[in-house]
Each structure stands twice: as C-alpha cells, then as structure tokens.
Amino acid sequence: GQQLNQSPQSMFIQEGEDVSMNCTSSSIFNTWLWYKQDPGEGPVLLIALYKAGELTSNGRLTAQFGITRKDSFLNISASIPSDVGIYFCAGQSPIQGAQKLVFGQGTRLTINP
Amino acid sequence: EAQVTQNPRYLITVTGKKLTVTCSQNMNHEYMSWYRQDPGLGLRQIYYSMNVEVTDKGDVPEGYKVSRKEKRNFPLILESPSPNQTSLYFCASSQYRRDRVYGYTFGSGTRLTVV
C-alpha cells in the first residue's frame, strides 16, 4: 500500500534540544495524525489535525497541517528522556476515505542525557 | 478508561493450529481495523470493519479472517498459522463521521510467534 515519506528516519540529540520531523505525500490528505510508539507497545495518539494550516499543541509538542495539504510537521521542544521512542505520522486521503490510513515509516528518537 | 483491549499480549503457537486474537473497544466506535507490524515494513492493514457485519480486506488479508458480530468486538482469526505470520499485531478503533476518522486508538499489541 501507499506510504508517506517521513523524515528523518532517526535522530540522536542531547536532552533539552528541540526536535523537528515531517511527513510528505504525493497526494492531498484531509486528516493528519501523529503517534508515539514505545518498543513492543501500541502507538499512542499525540495530535490530530483536520484543517489545512491548522497548528495544534499538546504540551511540548506542536504539529501543523501543511497549507498544501500534502505535508505535516511535528516539533518537540526542550526534549526530555521520556520522549525517546518512534514517532509515526498517518494521513487520511479524501479519496480513499476513512477505511485506509496511510502511515509513515517512523522517526526513531534517541536522547543522550 | 477509554481503550482498545487485545488478548493475548504474547502467543507462541505451532504451524497449523487455529488461533484467535480478540479485540474489544469500549468507546462505541463504528470503525475497527487490524494491522501487523514488521521491521522495515511498517504498519500494514489486514482487515477493517466500518460497522457491525461490514468487513473488508486491507493490504495483506491472506491467511486471516475477521468477524464483526457486535460493535465492540473484532476478533482476528488465523485458521492455519504459518511462520510468516510471526509478527506484532495491533487492533485499532475510531469514530467515523462525514468520511473522517476521529480518535483513532490502537491496542497494546499482540506478539505472535508461529514455530
């Protein structure tokens, strides 16, 4: 199935640094979702975006729905050790509908104390 | 607490022995789906259900069956498991309104090993 292009694939940062990651698609989406997954656990929904240009925050996390509707960004400010994990984006196409979310391959975040 | 519950969390079985992984949600969600997650391949959809008695194939349905007799339950059935079905499985559920998903929630996963 279709995949989103998520980058970077991995990040190695120092505690306290800010983090940015993004997802891009060749087609437009009407919904973007951002998840965090810990090893062996299920993805946990962080932020949901439903309108182009929308900017939404959840604590130190901020995500934006790109104006072109083909991309989305996730920023984490002042990273802490518990931010370690894999972050996934997911998008819903207005053509394929609710039955098929498209997932990015994930960004693995590692934090050096 | 709103959640998607999968059982079992871990399962080791032998080739050919039928098994069922249960999934239950307490959020009255219309939409439910099963995924498998494998290293390097990401999340791949197996089957999904838009409502009771409505199910359809995802991207990798071969070797799996599902049923949706009640809104809250969506079991995944492996009639004759094979080693290539060794994977981490996730159930998910969501509201579905005006052709969009809301509150797309995953279960904690089932680690299946077929020997």
PDB file of C-alpha atoms in Angstrom:
ATOM      1  CA  GLY A   1       0.000   0.000   0.000  1.00  0.00           C
ATOM      2  CA  GLN A   2       0.889   3.672  -0.177  1.00  0.00           C
ATOM      3  CA  GLN A   3       3.439   5.028   2.291  1.00  0.00           C
ATOM      4  CA  LEU A   4       4.162   8.500   3.459  1.00  0.00           C
ATOM      5  CA  ASN A   5       7.689   9.876   3.247  1.00  0.00           C
ATOM      6  CA  GLN A   6       8.679  10.564   6.837  1.00  0.00           C
ATOM      7  CA  SER A   7      11.995  12.164   7.723  1.00  0.00           C
ATOM      8  CA  PRO A   8      14.376  11.919   9.300  1.00  0.00           C
ATOM      9  CA  GLN A   9      14.409   8.160   9.857  1.00  0.00           C
ATOM     10  CA  SER A  10      16.371   8.610  13.071  1.00  0.00           C
ATOM     11  CA  MET A  11      17.611  11.391  15.302  1.00  0.00           C
ATOM     12  CA  PHE A  12      20.253  11.456  18.003  1.00  0.00           C
ATOM     13  CA  ILE A  13      20.021  14.564  20.171  1.00  0.00           C
ATOM     14  CA  GLN A  14      21.026  15.951  23.533  1.00  0.00           C
ATOM     15  CA  GLU A  15      18.491  16.329  26.305  1.00  0.00           C
ATOM     16  CA  GLY A  16      16.981  19.797  26.165  1.00  0.00           C
ATOM     17  CA  GLU A  17      17.245  20.189  22.403  1.00  0.00           C
ATOM     18  CA  ASP A  18      14.265  20.856  20.165  1.00  0.00           C
ATOM     19  CA  VAL A  19      13.210  18.234  17.605  1.00  0.00           C
ATOM     20  CA  SER A  20      11.564  18.589  14.207  1.00  0.00           C
ATOM     21  CA  MET A  21      10.258  15.892  11.906  1.00  0.00           C
ATOM     22  CA  ASN A  22       7.941  15.886   8.930  1.00  0.00           C
ATOM     23  CA  CYS A  23       5.857  13.787   6.604  1.00  0.00           C
ATOM     24  CA  THR A  24       5.134  14.400   2.954  1.00  0.00           C
ATOM     25  CA  SER A  25       2.755  12.852   0.473  1.00  0.00           C
ATOM     26  CA  SER A  26       2.313  12.994  -3.274  1.00  0.00           C
ATOM     27  CA  SER A  27      -1.441  13.413  -2.830  1.00  0.00           C
ATOM     28  CA  ILE A  28      -3.558  15.600  -0.583  1.00  0.00           C
ATOM     29  CA  PHE A  29      -4.878  14.469   2.767  1.00  0.00           C
ATOM     30  CA  ASN A  30      -7.797  15.764   4.840  1.00  0.00           C
ATOM     31  CA  THR A  31      -6.517  14.397   8.154  1.00  0.00           C
ATOM     32  CA  TRP A  32      -3.065  14.089   9.697  1.00  0.00           C
ATOM     33  CA  LEU A  33      -2.357  12.129  12.868  1.00  0.00           C
ATOM     34  CA  TRP A  34       0.851  11.912  14.892  1.00  0.00           C
ATOM     35  CA  TYR A  35       1.641   8.939  17.125  1.00  0.00           C
ATOM     36  CA  LYS A  36       4.402   7.863  19.510  1.00  0.00           C
ATOM     37  CA  GLN A  37       5.262   4.196  19.930  1.00  0.00           C
ATOM     38  CA  ASP A  38       7.400   2.659  22.666  1.00  0.00           C
ATOM     39  CA  PRO A  39       9.081  -0.721  21.978  1.00  0.00           C
ATOM     40  CA  GLY A  40       6.559  -3.574  21.986  1.00  0.00           C
ATOM     41  CA  GLU A  41       3.651  -1.235  22.721  1.00  0.00           C
ATOM     42  CA  GLY A  42       0.856   0.208  20.640  1.00  0.00           C
ATOM     43  CA  PRO A  43       1.075   3.651  19.016  1.00  0.00           C
ATOM     44  CA  VAL A  44      -0.386   6.394  21.205  1.00  0.00           C
ATOM     45  CA  LEU A  45      -2.143   9.318  19.530  1.00  0.00           C
ATOM     46  CA  LEU A  46      -0.377  12.617  20.234  1.00  0.00           C
ATOM     47  CA  ILE A  47      -2.045  15.151  17.960  1.00  0.00           C
ATOM     48  CA  ALA A  48      -4.809  15.090  15.333  1.00  0.00           C
ATOM     49  CA  LEU A  49      -5.104  17.730  12.590  1.00  0.00           C
ATOM     50  CA  TYR A  50      -8.174  18.245  10.410  1.00  0.00           C
ATOM     51  CA  LYS A  51      -7.748  21.541   8.520  1.00  0.00           C
ATOM     52  CA  ALA A  52      -5.046  22.891   6.210  1.00  0.00           C
ATOM     53  CA  GLY A  53      -2.890  25.382   8.091  1.00  0.00           C
ATOM     54  CA  GLU A  54      -4.044  24.120  11.486  1.00  0.00           C
ATOM     55  CA  LEU A  55      -1.443  24.400  14.251  1.00  0.00           C
ATOM     56  CA  THR A  56      -2.128  22.329  17.375  1.00  0.00           C
ATOM     57  CA  SER A  57      -0.146  21.871  20.582  1.00  0.00           C
ATOM     58  CA  ASN A  58      -0.094  19.132  23.201  1.00  0.00           C
ATOM     59  CA  GLY A  59       2.272  20.212  25.982  1.00  0.00           C
ATOM     60  CA  ARG A  60       5.764  20.479  24.491  1.00  0.00           C
ATOM     61  CA  LEU A  61       4.560  19.000  21.192  1.00  0.00           C
ATOM     62  CA  THR A  62       3.315  21.127  18.315  1.00  0.00           C
ATOM     63  CA  ALA A  63       2.084  19.841  14.963  1.00  0.00           C
ATOM     64  CA  GLN A  64       0.981  21.616  11.821  1.00  0.00           C
ATOM     65  CA  PHE A  65      -1.186  20.617   8.868  1.00  0.00           C
ATOM     66  CA  GLY A  66       0.629  21.952   5.802  1.00  0.00           C
ATOM     67  CA  ILE A  67      -1.080  24.547   3.626  1.00  0.00           C
ATOM     68  CA  THR A  68      -0.626  22.389   0.526  1.00  0.00           C
ATOM     69  CA  ARG A  69      -2.390  19.512   2.375  1.00  0.00           C
ATOM     70  CA  LYS A  70       0.489  17.280   1.312  1.00  0.00           C
ATOM     71  CA  ASP A  71       2.647  17.566   4.396  1.00  0.00           C
ATOM     72  CA  SER A  72       2.669  17.827   8.157  1.00  0.00           C
ATOM     73  CA  PHE A  73       5.265  18.719  10.777  1.00  0.00           C
ATOM     74  CA  LEU A  74       5.826  17.705  14.385  1.00  0.00           C
ATOM     75  CA  ASN A  75       8.038  19.682  16.756  1.00  0.00           C
ATOM     76  CA  ILE A  76       9.096  18.721  20.261  1.00  0.00           C
ATOM     77  CA  SER A  77      10.553  21.470  22.403  1.00  0.00           C
ATOM     78  CA  ALA A  78      13.068  21.014  25.221  1.00  0.00           C
ATOM     79  CA  SER A  79      13.320  17.229  24.852  1.00  0.00           C
ATOM     80  CA  ILE A  80      13.434  15.003  27.933  1.00  0.00           C
ATOM     81  CA  PRO A  81      14.419  11.323  28.289  1.00  0.00           C
ATOM     82  CA  SER A  82      10.826  10.063  28.177  1.00  0.00           C
ATOM     83  CA  ASP A  83      10.488  11.480  24.655  1.00  0.00           C
ATOM     84  CA  VAL A  84      12.584   8.552  23.407  1.00  0.00           C
ATOM     85  CA  GLY A  85      10.634   6.331  21.044  1.00  0.00           C
ATOM     86  CA  ILE A  86       9.386   6.075  17.482  1.00  0.00           C
ATOM     87  CA  TYR A  87       7.127   8.785  16.110  1.00  0.00           C
ATOM     88  CA  PHE A  88       4.714   7.988  13.291  1.00  0.00           C
ATOM     89  CA  CYS A  89       2.634  10.176  11.076  1.00  0.00           C
ATOM     90  CA  ALA A  90      -0.565   8.921   9.492  1.00  0.00           C
ATOM     91  CA  GLY A  91      -2.732  10.530   6.859  1.00  0.00           C
ATOM     92  CA  GLN A  92      -6.230  10.025   5.561  1.00  0.00           C
ATOM     93  CA  SER A  93      -6.928  10.617   1.888  1.00  0.00           C
ATOM     94  CA  PRO A  94     -10.270  12.204   0.936  1.00  0.00           C
ATOM     95  CA  ILE A  95     -10.381   9.792  -1.994  1.00  0.00           C
ATOM     96  CA  GLN A  96      -9.719   6.547  -0.138  1.00  0.00           C
ATOM     97  CA  GLY A  97     -11.769   7.605   2.846  1.00  0.00           C
ATOM     98  CA  ALA A  98     -11.711   6.598   6.476  1.00  0.00           C
ATOM     99  CA  GLN A  99     -11.061   2.926   5.826  1.00  0.00           C
ATOM    100  CA  LYS A 100      -7.430   3.417   4.835  1.00  0.00           C
ATOM    101  CA  LEU A 101      -4.986   5.399   6.873  1.00  0.00           C
ATOM    102  CA  VAL A 102      -1.550   5.744   5.289  1.00  0.00           C
ATOM    103  CA  PHE A 103       1.417   5.532   7.645  1.00  0.00           C
ATOM    104  CA  GLY A 104       4.915   6.914   7.601  1.00  0.00           C
ATOM    105  CA  GLN A 105       7.836   4.608   8.348  1.00  0.00           C
ATOM    106  CA  GLY A 106       8.595   6.362  11.611  1.00  0.00           C
ATOM    107  CA  THR A 107      11.293   8.574  13.119  1.00  0.00           C
ATOM    108  CA  ARG A 108      13.336   6.907  15.857  1.00  0.00           C
ATOM    109  CA  LEU A 109      14.310   9.467  18.506  1.00  0.00           C
ATOM    110  CA  THR A 110      17.279   8.799  20.783  1.00  0.00           C
ATOM    111  CA  ILE A 111      18.238  11.250  23.523  1.00  0.00           C
ATOM    112  CA  ASN A 112      21.650  11.476  25.151  1.00  0.00           C
ATOM    113  CA  PRO A 113      21.379  12.688  28.747  1.00  0.00           C
TER     114      PRO A 113
ATOM    115  CA  GLU B   1     -10.950   4.394  30.784  1.00  0.00           C
ATOM    116  CA  ALA B   2     -11.418   4.562  27.007  1.00  0.00           C
ATOM    117  CA  GLN B   3      -9.333   1.832  25.454  1.00  0.00           C
ATOM    118  CA  VAL B   4      -8.827  -0.915  22.923  1.00  0.00           C
ATOM    119  CA  THR B   5      -8.050  -4.231  24.601  1.00  0.00           C
ATOM    120  CA  GLN B   6      -6.269  -7.064  22.838  1.00  0.00           C
ATOM    121  CA  ASN B   7      -5.679 -10.554  24.138  1.00  0.00           C
ATOM    122  CA  PRO B   8      -3.370 -12.281  24.465  1.00  0.00           C
ATOM    123  CA  ARG B   9      -0.354  -9.940  24.639  1.00  0.00           C
ATOM    124  CA  TYR B  10       2.038 -12.755  23.778  1.00  0.00           C
ATOM    125  CA  LEU B  11       1.375 -16.043  21.992  1.00  0.00           C
ATOM    126  CA  ILE B  12       3.629 -18.827  20.760  1.00  0.00           C
ATOM    127  CA  THR B  13       1.918 -21.455  18.657  1.00  0.00           C
ATOM    128  CA  VAL B  14       2.695 -24.197  16.175  1.00  0.00           C
ATOM    129  CA  THR B  15       2.112 -24.200  12.448  1.00  0.00           C
ATOM    130  CA  GLY B  16      -1.431 -25.129  11.502  1.00  0.00           C
ATOM    131  CA  LYS B  17      -3.057 -24.742  14.902  1.00  0.00           C
ATOM    132  CA  LYS B  18      -6.022 -22.386  14.613  1.00  0.00           C
ATOM    133  CA  LEU B  19      -5.944 -19.349  16.864  1.00  0.00           C
ATOM    134  CA  THR B  20      -7.981 -16.239  17.601  1.00  0.00           C
ATOM    135  CA  VAL B  21      -6.736 -12.881  18.823  1.00  0.00           C
ATOM    136  CA  THR B  22      -9.501 -10.903  20.477  1.00  0.00           C
ATOM    137  CA  CYS B  23     -10.029  -7.158  20.267  1.00  0.00           C
ATOM    138  CA  SER B  24     -12.578  -5.166  22.212  1.00  0.00           C
ATOM    139  CA  GLN B  25     -13.210  -1.409  22.446  1.00  0.00           C
ATOM    140  CA  ASN B  26     -15.347   0.479  24.975  1.00  0.00           C
ATOM    141  CA  MET B  27     -15.735   3.740  23.035  1.00  0.00           C
ATOM    142  CA  ASN B  28     -18.734   2.781  20.877  1.00  0.00           C
ATOM    143  CA  HIS B  29     -16.582   3.269  17.778  1.00  0.00           C
ATOM    144  CA  GLU B  30     -18.013   2.297  14.414  1.00  0.00           C
ATOM    145  CA  TYR B  31     -14.683   1.623  12.732  1.00  0.00           C
ATOM    146  CA  MET B  32     -12.215  -1.118  13.710  1.00  0.00           C
ATOM    147  CA  SER B  33      -9.112  -2.419  11.986  1.00  0.00           C
ATOM    148  CA  TRP B  34      -6.278  -4.933  12.304  1.00  0.00           C
ATOM    149  CA  TYR B  35      -2.639  -4.248  11.438  1.00  0.00           C
ATOM    150  CA  ARG B  36       0.577  -6.179  11.507  1.00  0.00           C
ATOM    151  CA  GLN B  37       3.911  -4.507  12.115  1.00  0.00           C
ATOM    152  CA  ASP B  38       7.158  -5.980  10.855  1.00  0.00           C
ATOM    153  CA  PRO B  39      10.678  -4.492  10.912  1.00  0.00           C
ATOM    154  CA  GLY B  40      11.308  -2.393   7.832  1.00  0.00           C
ATOM    155  CA  LEU B  41       7.736  -2.781   6.575  1.00  0.00           C
ATOM    156  CA  GLY B  42       5.867  -0.510   8.951  1.00  0.00           C
ATOM    157  CA  LEU B  43       2.188  -0.919   9.760  1.00  0.00           C
ATOM    158  CA  ARG B  44       0.197  -2.873   7.198  1.00  0.00           C
ATOM    159  CA  GLN B  45      -3.569  -3.163   7.297  1.00  0.00           C
ATOM    160  CA  ILE B  46      -5.002  -6.696   7.355  1.00  0.00           C
ATOM    161  CA  TYR B  47      -8.780  -6.159   7.566  1.00  0.00           C
ATOM    162  CA  TYR B  48     -11.099  -3.396   8.602  1.00  0.00           C
ATOM    163  CA  SER B  49     -14.744  -3.005   9.542  1.00  0.00           C
ATOM    164  CA  MET B  50     -16.889   0.087   9.030  1.00  0.00           C
ATOM    165  CA  ASN B  51     -19.661  -1.242  11.283  1.00  0.00           C
ATOM    166  CA  VAL B  52     -21.380  -4.413  12.513  1.00  0.00           C
ATOM    167  CA  GLU B  53     -21.437  -7.120   9.831  1.00  0.00           C
ATOM    168  CA  VAL B  54     -19.419  -4.898   7.443  1.00  0.00           C
ATOM    169  CA  THR B  55     -15.833  -6.026   6.893  1.00  0.00           C
ATOM    170  CA  ASP B  56     -13.347  -5.630   4.053  1.00  0.00           C
ATOM    171  CA  LYS B  57      -9.818  -6.583   3.104  1.00  0.00           C
ATOM    172  CA  GLY B  58      -6.848  -4.372   3.764  1.00  0.00           C
ATOM    173  CA  ASP B  59      -3.458  -4.628   2.115  1.00  0.00           C
ATOM    174  CA  VAL B  60      -2.368  -8.041   3.475  1.00  0.00           C
ATOM    175  CA  PRO B  61      -5.502 -10.167   4.148  1.00  0.00           C
ATOM    176  CA  GLU B  62      -4.179 -13.572   3.023  1.00  0.00           C
ATOM    177  CA  GLY B  63      -4.247 -16.154   5.797  1.00  0.00           C
ATOM    178  CA  TYR B  64      -6.535 -14.136   8.069  1.00  0.00           C
ATOM    179  CA  LYS B  65     -10.244 -13.925   8.786  1.00  0.00           C
ATOM    180  CA  VAL B  66     -12.292 -11.483  10.840  1.00  0.00           C
ATOM    181  CA  SER B  67     -15.837 -11.097  12.027  1.00  0.00           C
ATOM    182  CA  ARG B  68     -17.874  -8.188  13.416  1.00  0.00           C
ATOM    183  CA  LYS B  69     -20.955  -9.581  15.098  1.00  0.00           C
ATOM    184  CA  GLU B  70     -21.019  -6.908  17.804  1.00  0.00           C
ATOM    185  CA  LYS B  71     -19.917  -3.291  17.659  1.00  0.00           C
ATOM    186  CA  ARG B  72     -17.357  -3.617  20.429  1.00  0.00           C
ATOM    187  CA  ASN B  73     -15.575  -6.805  19.280  1.00  0.00           C
ATOM    188  CA  PHE B  74     -13.443  -7.509  16.226  1.00  0.00           C
ATOM    189  CA  PRO B  75     -11.545 -10.822  16.547  1.00  0.00           C
ATOM    190  CA  LEU B  76      -8.716 -11.808  14.204  1.00  0.00           C
ATOM    191  CA  ILE B  77      -8.679 -15.472  13.230  1.00  0.00           C
ATOM    192  CA  LEU B  78      -5.744 -17.411  11.841  1.00  0.00           C
ATOM    193  CA  GLU B  79      -7.216 -20.689  10.570  1.00  0.00           C
ATOM    194  CA  SER B  80      -3.860 -22.315   9.807  1.00  0.00           C
ATOM    195  CA  PRO B  81      -0.994 -20.136  11.049  1.00  0.00           C
ATOM    196  CA  SER B  82       2.352 -20.262   9.273  1.00  0.00           C
ATOM    197  CA  PRO B  83       5.774 -18.956  10.350  1.00  0.00           C
ATOM    198  CA  ASN B  84       5.476 -15.948   8.001  1.00  0.00           C
ATOM    199  CA  GLN B  85       2.605 -14.740  10.189  1.00  0.00           C
ATOM    200  CA  THR B  86       5.004 -14.240  13.069  1.00  0.00           C
ATOM    201  CA  SER B  87       4.568 -10.550  13.769  1.00  0.00           C
ATOM    202  CA  LEU B  88       3.362  -7.831  16.126  1.00  0.00           C
ATOM    203  CA  TYR B  89      -0.388  -7.313  15.657  1.00  0.00           C
ATOM    204  CA  PHE B  90      -2.417  -4.234  16.529  1.00  0.00           C
ATOM    205  CA  CYS B  91      -6.126  -3.645  16.673  1.00  0.00           C
ATOM    206  CA  ALA B  92      -7.419  -0.083  16.287  1.00  0.00           C
ATOM    207  CA  SER B  93     -10.787   1.625  16.529  1.00  0.00           C
ATOM    208  CA  SER B  94     -12.159   5.015  15.632  1.00  0.00           C
ATOM    209  CA  GLN B  95     -15.236   7.160  15.323  1.00  0.00           C
ATOM    210  CA  TYR B  96     -16.277   7.670  11.742  1.00  0.00           C
ATOM    211  CA  ARG B  97     -18.182  10.818  10.815  1.00  0.00           C
ATOM    212  CA  ARG B  98     -18.599  12.570   7.479  1.00  0.00           C
ATOM    213  CA  ASP B  99     -15.973  10.320   5.943  1.00  0.00           C
ATOM    214  CA  ARG B 100     -13.284  11.091   8.548  1.00  0.00           C
ATOM    215  CA  VAL B 101     -11.785   9.187  11.444  1.00  0.00           C
ATOM    216  CA  TYR B 102     -11.748  10.715  14.924  1.00  0.00           C
ATOM    217  CA  GLY B 103      -9.853   9.380  17.902  1.00  0.00           C
ATOM    218  CA  TYR B 104      -8.016   6.604  16.051  1.00  0.00           C
ATOM    219  CA  THR B 105      -6.891   4.455  19.001  1.00  0.00           C
ATOM    220  CA  PHE B 106      -4.580   1.437  18.977  1.00  0.00           C
ATOM    221  CA  GLY B 107      -4.474  -1.512  21.332  1.00  0.00           C
ATOM    222  CA  SER B 108      -1.280  -2.510  23.156  1.00  0.00           C
ATOM    223  CA  GLY B 109      -0.416  -5.219  20.655  1.00  0.00           C
ATOM    224  CA  THR B 110      -0.167  -8.999  20.410  1.00  0.00           C
ATOM    225  CA  ARG B 111       3.251 -10.520  19.794  1.00  0.00           C
ATOM    226  CA  LEU B 112       2.629 -13.734  17.842  1.00  0.00           C
ATOM    227  CA  THR B 113       5.296 -16.346  17.145  1.00  0.00           C
ATOM    228  CA  VAL B 114       4.490 -19.310  14.891  1.00  0.00           C
ATOM    229  CA  VAL B 115       7.006 -22.154  15.034  1.00  0.00           C
TER     230      VAL B 115
END
